[in-house]
Short mmCIF file of N, CA and C in Angstrom, two decimals:
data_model
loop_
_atom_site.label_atom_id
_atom_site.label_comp_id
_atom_site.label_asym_id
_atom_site.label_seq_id
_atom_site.Cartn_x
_atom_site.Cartn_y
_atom_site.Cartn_z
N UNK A 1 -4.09 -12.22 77.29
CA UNK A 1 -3.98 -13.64 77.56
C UNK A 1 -3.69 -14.36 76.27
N UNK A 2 -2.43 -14.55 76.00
CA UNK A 2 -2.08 -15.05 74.61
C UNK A 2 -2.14 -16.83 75.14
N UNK A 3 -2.34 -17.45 74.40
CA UNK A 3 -2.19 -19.10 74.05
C UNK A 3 -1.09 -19.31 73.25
N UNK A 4 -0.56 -19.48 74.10
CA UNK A 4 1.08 -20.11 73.11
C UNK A 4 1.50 -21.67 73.10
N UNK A 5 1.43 -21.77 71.44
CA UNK A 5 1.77 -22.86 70.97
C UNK A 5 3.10 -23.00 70.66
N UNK A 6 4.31 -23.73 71.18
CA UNK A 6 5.46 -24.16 70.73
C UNK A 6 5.75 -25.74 70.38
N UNK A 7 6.06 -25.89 69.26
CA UNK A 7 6.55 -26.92 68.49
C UNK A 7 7.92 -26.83 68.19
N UNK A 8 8.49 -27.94 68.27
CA UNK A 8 9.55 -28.47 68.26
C UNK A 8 10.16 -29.83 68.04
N UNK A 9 11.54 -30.14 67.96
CA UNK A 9 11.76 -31.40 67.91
C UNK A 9 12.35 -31.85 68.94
N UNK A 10 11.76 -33.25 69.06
CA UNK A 10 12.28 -34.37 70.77
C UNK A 10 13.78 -33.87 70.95
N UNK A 11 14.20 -33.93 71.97
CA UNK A 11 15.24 -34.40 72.68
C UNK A 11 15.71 -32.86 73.55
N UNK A 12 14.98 -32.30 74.12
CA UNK A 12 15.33 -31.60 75.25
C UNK A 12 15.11 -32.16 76.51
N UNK A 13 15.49 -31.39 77.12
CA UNK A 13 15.29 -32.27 78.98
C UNK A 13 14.14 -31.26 79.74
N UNK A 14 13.95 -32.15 80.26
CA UNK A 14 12.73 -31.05 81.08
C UNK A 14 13.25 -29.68 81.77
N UNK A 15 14.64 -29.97 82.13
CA UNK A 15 15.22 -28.76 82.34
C UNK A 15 14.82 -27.51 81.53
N UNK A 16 15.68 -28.02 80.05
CA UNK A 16 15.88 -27.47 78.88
C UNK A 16 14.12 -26.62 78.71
N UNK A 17 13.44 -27.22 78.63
CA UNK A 17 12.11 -27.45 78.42
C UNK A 17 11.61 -26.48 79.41
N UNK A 18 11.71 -26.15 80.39
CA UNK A 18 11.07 -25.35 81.46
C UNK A 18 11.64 -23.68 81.10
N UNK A 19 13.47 -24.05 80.94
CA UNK A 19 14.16 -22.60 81.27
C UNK A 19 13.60 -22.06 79.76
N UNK A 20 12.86 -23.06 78.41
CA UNK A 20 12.51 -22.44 77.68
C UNK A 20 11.16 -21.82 77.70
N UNK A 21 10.05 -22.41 78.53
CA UNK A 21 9.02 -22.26 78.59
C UNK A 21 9.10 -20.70 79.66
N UNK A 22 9.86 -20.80 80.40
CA UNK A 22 9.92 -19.57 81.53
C UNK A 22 10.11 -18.79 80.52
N UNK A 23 11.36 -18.69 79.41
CA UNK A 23 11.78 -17.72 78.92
C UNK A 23 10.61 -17.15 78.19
N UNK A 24 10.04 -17.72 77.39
CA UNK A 24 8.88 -17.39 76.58
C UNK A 24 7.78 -16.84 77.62
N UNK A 25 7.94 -16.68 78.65
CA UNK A 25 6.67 -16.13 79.32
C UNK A 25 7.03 -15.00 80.06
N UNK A 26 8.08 -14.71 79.86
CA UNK A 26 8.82 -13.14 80.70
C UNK A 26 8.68 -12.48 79.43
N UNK A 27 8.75 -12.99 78.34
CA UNK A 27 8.83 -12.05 77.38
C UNK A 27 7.44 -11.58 76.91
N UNK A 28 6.68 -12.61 77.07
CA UNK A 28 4.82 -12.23 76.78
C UNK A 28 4.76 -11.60 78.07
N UNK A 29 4.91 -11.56 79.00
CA UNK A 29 4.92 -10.54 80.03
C UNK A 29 5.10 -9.21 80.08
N UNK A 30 6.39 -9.10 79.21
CA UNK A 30 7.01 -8.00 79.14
C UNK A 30 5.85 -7.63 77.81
N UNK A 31 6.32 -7.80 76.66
CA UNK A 31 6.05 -7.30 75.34
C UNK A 31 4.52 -7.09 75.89
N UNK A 32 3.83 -7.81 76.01
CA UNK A 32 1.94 -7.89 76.08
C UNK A 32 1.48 -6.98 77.46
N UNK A 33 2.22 -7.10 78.41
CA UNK A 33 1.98 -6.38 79.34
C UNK A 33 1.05 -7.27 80.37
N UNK A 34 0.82 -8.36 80.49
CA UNK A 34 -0.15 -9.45 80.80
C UNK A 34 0.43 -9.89 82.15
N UNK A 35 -0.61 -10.32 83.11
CA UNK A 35 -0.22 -10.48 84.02
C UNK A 35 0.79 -11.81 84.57
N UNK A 36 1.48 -12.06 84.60
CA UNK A 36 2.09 -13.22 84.90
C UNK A 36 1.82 -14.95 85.61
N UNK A 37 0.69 -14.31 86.05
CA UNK A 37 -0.61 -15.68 85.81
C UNK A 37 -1.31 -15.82 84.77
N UNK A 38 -1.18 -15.22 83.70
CA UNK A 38 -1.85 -15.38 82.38
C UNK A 38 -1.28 -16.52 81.72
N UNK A 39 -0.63 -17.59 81.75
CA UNK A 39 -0.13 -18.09 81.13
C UNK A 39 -0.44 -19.52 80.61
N UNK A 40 -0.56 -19.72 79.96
CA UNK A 40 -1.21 -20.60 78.53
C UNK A 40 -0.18 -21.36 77.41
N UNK A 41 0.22 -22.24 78.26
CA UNK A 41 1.75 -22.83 76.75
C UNK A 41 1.52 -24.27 77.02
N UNK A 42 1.29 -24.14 75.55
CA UNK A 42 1.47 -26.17 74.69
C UNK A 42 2.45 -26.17 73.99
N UNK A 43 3.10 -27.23 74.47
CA UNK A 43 4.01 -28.46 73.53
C UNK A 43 3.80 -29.21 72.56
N UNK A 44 4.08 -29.33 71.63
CA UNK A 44 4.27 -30.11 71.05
C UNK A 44 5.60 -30.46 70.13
N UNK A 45 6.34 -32.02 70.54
CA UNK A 45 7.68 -32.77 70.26
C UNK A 45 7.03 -33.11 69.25
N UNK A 46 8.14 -33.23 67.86
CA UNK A 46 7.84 -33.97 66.94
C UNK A 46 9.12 -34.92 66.50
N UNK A 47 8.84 -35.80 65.98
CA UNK A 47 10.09 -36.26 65.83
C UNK A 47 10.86 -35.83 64.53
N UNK A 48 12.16 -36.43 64.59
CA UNK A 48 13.10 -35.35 63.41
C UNK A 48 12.43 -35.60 62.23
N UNK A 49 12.35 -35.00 61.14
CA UNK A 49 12.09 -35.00 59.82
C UNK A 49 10.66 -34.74 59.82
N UNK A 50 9.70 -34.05 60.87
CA UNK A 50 7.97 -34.09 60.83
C UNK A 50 8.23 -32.30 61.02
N UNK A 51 9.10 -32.02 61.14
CA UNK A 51 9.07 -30.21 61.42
C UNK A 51 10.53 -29.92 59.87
N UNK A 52 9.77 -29.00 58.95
CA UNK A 52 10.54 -28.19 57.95
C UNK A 52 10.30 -27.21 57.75
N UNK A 53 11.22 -26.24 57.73
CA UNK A 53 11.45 -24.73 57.85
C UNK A 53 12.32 -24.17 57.11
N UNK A 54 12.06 -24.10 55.84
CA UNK A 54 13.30 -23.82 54.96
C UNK A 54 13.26 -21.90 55.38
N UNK A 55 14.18 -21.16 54.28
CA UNK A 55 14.45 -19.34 54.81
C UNK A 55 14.06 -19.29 54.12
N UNK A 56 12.85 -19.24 53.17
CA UNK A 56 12.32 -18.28 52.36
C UNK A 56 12.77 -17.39 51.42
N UNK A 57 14.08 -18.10 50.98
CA UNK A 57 14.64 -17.67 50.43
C UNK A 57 15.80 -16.37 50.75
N UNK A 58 16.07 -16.35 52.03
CA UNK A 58 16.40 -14.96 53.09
C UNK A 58 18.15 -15.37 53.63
N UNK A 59 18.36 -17.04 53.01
CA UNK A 59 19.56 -16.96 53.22
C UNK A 59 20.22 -17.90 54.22
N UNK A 60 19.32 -17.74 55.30
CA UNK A 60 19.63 -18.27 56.72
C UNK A 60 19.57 -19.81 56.52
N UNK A 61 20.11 -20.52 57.40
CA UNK A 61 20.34 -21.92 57.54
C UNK A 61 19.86 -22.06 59.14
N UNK A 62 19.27 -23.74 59.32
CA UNK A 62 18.51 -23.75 60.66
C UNK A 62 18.92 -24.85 61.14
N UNK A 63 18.78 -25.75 62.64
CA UNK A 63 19.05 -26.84 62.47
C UNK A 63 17.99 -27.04 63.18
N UNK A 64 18.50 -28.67 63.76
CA UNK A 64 17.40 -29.71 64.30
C UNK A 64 16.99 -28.91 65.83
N UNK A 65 17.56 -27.58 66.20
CA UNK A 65 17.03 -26.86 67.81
C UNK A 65 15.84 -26.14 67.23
N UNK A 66 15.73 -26.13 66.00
CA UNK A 66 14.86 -24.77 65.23
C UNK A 66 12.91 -25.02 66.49
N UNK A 67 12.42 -23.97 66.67
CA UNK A 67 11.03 -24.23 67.61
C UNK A 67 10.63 -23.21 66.83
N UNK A 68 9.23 -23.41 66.56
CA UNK A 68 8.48 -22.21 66.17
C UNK A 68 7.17 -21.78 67.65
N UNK A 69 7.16 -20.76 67.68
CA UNK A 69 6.27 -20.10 68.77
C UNK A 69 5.01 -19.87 67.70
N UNK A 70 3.59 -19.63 68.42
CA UNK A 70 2.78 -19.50 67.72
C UNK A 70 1.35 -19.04 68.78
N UNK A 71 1.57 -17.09 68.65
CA UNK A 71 0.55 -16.98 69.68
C UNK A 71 -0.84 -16.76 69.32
N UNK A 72 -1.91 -17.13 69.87
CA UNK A 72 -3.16 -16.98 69.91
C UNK A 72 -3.40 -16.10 70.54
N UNK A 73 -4.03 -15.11 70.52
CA UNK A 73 -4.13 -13.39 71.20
C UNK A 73 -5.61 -12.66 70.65
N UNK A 74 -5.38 -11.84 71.52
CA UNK A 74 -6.67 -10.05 71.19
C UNK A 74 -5.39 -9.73 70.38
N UNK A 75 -6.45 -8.63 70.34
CA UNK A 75 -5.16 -7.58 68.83
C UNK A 75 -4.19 -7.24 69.72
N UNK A 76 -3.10 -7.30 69.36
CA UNK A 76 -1.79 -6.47 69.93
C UNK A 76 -1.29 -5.19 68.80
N UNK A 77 -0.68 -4.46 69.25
CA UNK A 77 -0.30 -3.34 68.41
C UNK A 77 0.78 -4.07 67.89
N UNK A 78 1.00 -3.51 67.04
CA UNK A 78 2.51 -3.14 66.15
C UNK A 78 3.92 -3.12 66.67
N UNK A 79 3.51 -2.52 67.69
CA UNK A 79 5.03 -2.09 68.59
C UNK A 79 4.90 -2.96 69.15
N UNK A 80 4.33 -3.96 70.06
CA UNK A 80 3.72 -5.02 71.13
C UNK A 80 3.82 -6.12 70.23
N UNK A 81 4.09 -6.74 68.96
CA UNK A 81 4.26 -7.46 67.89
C UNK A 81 5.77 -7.61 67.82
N UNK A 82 6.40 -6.57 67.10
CA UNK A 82 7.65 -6.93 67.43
C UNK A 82 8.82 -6.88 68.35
N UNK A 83 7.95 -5.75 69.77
CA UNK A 83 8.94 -6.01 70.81
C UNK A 83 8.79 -7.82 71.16
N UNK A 84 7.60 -8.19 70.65
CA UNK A 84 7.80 -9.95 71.11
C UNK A 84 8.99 -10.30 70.86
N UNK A 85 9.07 -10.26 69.13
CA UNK A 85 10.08 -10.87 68.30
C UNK A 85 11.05 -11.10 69.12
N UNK A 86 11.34 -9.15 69.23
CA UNK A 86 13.12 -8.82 69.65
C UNK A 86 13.49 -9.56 70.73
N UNK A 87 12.31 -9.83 71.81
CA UNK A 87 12.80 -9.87 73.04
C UNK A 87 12.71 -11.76 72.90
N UNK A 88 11.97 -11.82 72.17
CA UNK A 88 12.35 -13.87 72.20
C UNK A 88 13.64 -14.23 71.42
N UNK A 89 13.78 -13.26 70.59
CA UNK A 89 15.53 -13.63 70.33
C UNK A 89 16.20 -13.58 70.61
N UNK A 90 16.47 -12.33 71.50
CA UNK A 90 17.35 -12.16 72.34
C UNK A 90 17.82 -12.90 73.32
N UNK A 91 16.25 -13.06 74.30
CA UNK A 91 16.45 -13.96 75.34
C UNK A 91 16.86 -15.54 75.33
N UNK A 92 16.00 -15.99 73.99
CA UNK A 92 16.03 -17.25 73.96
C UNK A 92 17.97 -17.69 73.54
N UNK A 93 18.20 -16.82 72.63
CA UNK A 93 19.99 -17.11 72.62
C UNK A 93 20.41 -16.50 73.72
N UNK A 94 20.37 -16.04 74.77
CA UNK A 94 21.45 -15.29 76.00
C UNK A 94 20.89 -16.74 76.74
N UNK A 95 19.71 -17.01 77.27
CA UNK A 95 19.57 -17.92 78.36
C UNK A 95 19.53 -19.60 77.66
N UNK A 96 19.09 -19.66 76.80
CA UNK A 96 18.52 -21.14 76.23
C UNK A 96 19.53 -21.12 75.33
N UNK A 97 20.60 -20.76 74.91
CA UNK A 97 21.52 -21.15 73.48
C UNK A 97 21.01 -21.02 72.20
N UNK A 98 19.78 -20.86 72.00
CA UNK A 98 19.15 -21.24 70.55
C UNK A 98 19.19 -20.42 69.56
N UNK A 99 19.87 -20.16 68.51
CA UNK A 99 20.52 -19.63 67.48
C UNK A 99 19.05 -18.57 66.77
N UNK A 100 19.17 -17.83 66.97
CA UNK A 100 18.42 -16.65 66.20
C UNK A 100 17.38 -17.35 64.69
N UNK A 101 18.04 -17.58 63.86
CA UNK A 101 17.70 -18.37 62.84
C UNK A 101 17.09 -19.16 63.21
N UNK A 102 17.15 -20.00 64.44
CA UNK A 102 15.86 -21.29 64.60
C UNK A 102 15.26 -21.06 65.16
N UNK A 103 14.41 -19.64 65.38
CA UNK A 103 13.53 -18.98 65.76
C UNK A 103 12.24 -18.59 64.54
N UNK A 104 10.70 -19.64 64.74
CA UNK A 104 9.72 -18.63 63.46
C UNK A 104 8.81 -18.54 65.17
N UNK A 105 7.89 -17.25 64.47
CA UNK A 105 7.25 -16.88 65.41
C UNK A 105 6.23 -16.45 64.60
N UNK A 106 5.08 -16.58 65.16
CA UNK A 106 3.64 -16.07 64.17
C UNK A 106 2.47 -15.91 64.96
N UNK A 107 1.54 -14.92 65.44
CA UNK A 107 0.73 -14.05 65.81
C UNK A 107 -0.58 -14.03 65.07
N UNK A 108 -1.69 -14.93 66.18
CA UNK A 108 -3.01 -14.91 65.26
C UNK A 108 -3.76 -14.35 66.01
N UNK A 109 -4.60 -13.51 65.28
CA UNK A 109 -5.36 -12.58 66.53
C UNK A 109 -6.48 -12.83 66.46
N UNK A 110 -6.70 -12.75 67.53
CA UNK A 110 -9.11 -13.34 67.52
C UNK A 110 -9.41 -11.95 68.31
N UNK A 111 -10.79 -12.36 68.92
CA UNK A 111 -11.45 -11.43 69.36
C UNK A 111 -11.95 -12.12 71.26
N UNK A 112 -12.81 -10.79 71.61
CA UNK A 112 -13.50 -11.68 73.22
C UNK A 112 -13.74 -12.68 72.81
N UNK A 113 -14.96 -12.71 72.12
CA UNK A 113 -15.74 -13.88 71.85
C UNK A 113 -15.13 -15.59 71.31
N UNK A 114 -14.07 -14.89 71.02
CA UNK A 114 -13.20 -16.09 70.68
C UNK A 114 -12.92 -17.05 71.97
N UNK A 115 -12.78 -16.52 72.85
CA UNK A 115 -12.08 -17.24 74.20
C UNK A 115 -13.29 -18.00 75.28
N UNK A 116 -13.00 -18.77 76.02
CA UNK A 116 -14.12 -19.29 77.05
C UNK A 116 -12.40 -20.05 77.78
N UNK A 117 -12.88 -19.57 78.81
CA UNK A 117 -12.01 -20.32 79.96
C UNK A 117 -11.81 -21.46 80.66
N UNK A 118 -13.33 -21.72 80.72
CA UNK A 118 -14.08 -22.74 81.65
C UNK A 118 -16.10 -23.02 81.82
N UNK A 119 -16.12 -23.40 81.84
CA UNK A 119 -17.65 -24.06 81.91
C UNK A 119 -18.81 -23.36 80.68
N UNK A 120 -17.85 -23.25 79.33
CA UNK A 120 -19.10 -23.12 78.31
C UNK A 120 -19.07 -21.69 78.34
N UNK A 121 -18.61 -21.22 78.95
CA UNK A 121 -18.60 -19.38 79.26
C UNK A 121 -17.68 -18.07 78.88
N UNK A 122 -18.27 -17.31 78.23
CA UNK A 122 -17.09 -16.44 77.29
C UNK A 122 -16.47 -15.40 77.86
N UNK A 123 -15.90 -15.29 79.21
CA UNK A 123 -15.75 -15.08 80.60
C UNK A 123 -14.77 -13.12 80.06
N UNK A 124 -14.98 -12.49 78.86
CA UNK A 124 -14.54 -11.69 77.83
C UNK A 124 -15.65 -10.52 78.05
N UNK A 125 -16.80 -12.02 77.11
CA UNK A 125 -18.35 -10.56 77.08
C UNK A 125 -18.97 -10.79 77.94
N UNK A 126 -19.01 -12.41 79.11
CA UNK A 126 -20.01 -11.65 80.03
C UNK A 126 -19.12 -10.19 81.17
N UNK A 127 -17.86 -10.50 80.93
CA UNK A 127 -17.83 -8.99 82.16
C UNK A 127 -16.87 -9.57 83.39
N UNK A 128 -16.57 -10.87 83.50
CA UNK A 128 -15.79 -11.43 84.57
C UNK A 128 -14.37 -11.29 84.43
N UNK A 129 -14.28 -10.80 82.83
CA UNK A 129 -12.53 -11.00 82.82
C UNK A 129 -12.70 -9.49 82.12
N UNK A 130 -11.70 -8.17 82.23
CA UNK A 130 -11.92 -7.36 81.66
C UNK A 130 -11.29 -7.45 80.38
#
């Protein structure tokens, strides 16, 4: 059950906005293996000039479509890490247009105890969620 945070800048359409949000959740589907009711995604629009993302020196150039993904997770493996990557780049330029380069993505991992679902309850260690 990853928590995915995407940030971005204003001016998509809710269209835009959905076929991206779907896309990002076939792929935590796929890569995580998670059930397809697992799903957990915030927005946040910023306006132009409040989001900067220079290449790290790596070359690449980005523009104003650039979104960074940002999942909250249990440990994922290695292989389950960057089949994310592959498969949000891929997808996100075949279905959504969005240029490879204006893709950052970053993976923070907690533990059970980290999570509560609903009513104060760590629904992990008592045993309700496996």
């Amino acid at each position: 059950m990853p928590l995915v945070r995407i940030d971005m800048i204003e001016g998509r359409s809710d269209e835009q906005l959905q076929l991206l949000l779907d896309t990002i959740q076939g792929c935590v589907v796929e890569a995580f293996g998670v059930p397809e009711t697992d799903r957990y995604q915030i927005v946040h629009e910023h306006k132009p000039g409040r989001m900067v993302f220079l290449d790290t020196g790596l070359g690449f150039t980005r523009s104003d479509e650039v979104i960074s993904v940002q999942f909250f997770t249990s440990p994922r493996t290695h292989v389950e890490k960057i089949k994310v990557y592959r498969l949000l780049s891929e997808r996100l330029e075949h279905t959504c247009g969005l240029d490879p380069n204006d893709l950052l993505i970053s993976v923070f991992t907690n533990r059970e105890e980290d999570w509560s679902f609903a009513r104060g309850e760590a629904q992990y260690v008592t045993g309700r969620l496996p």
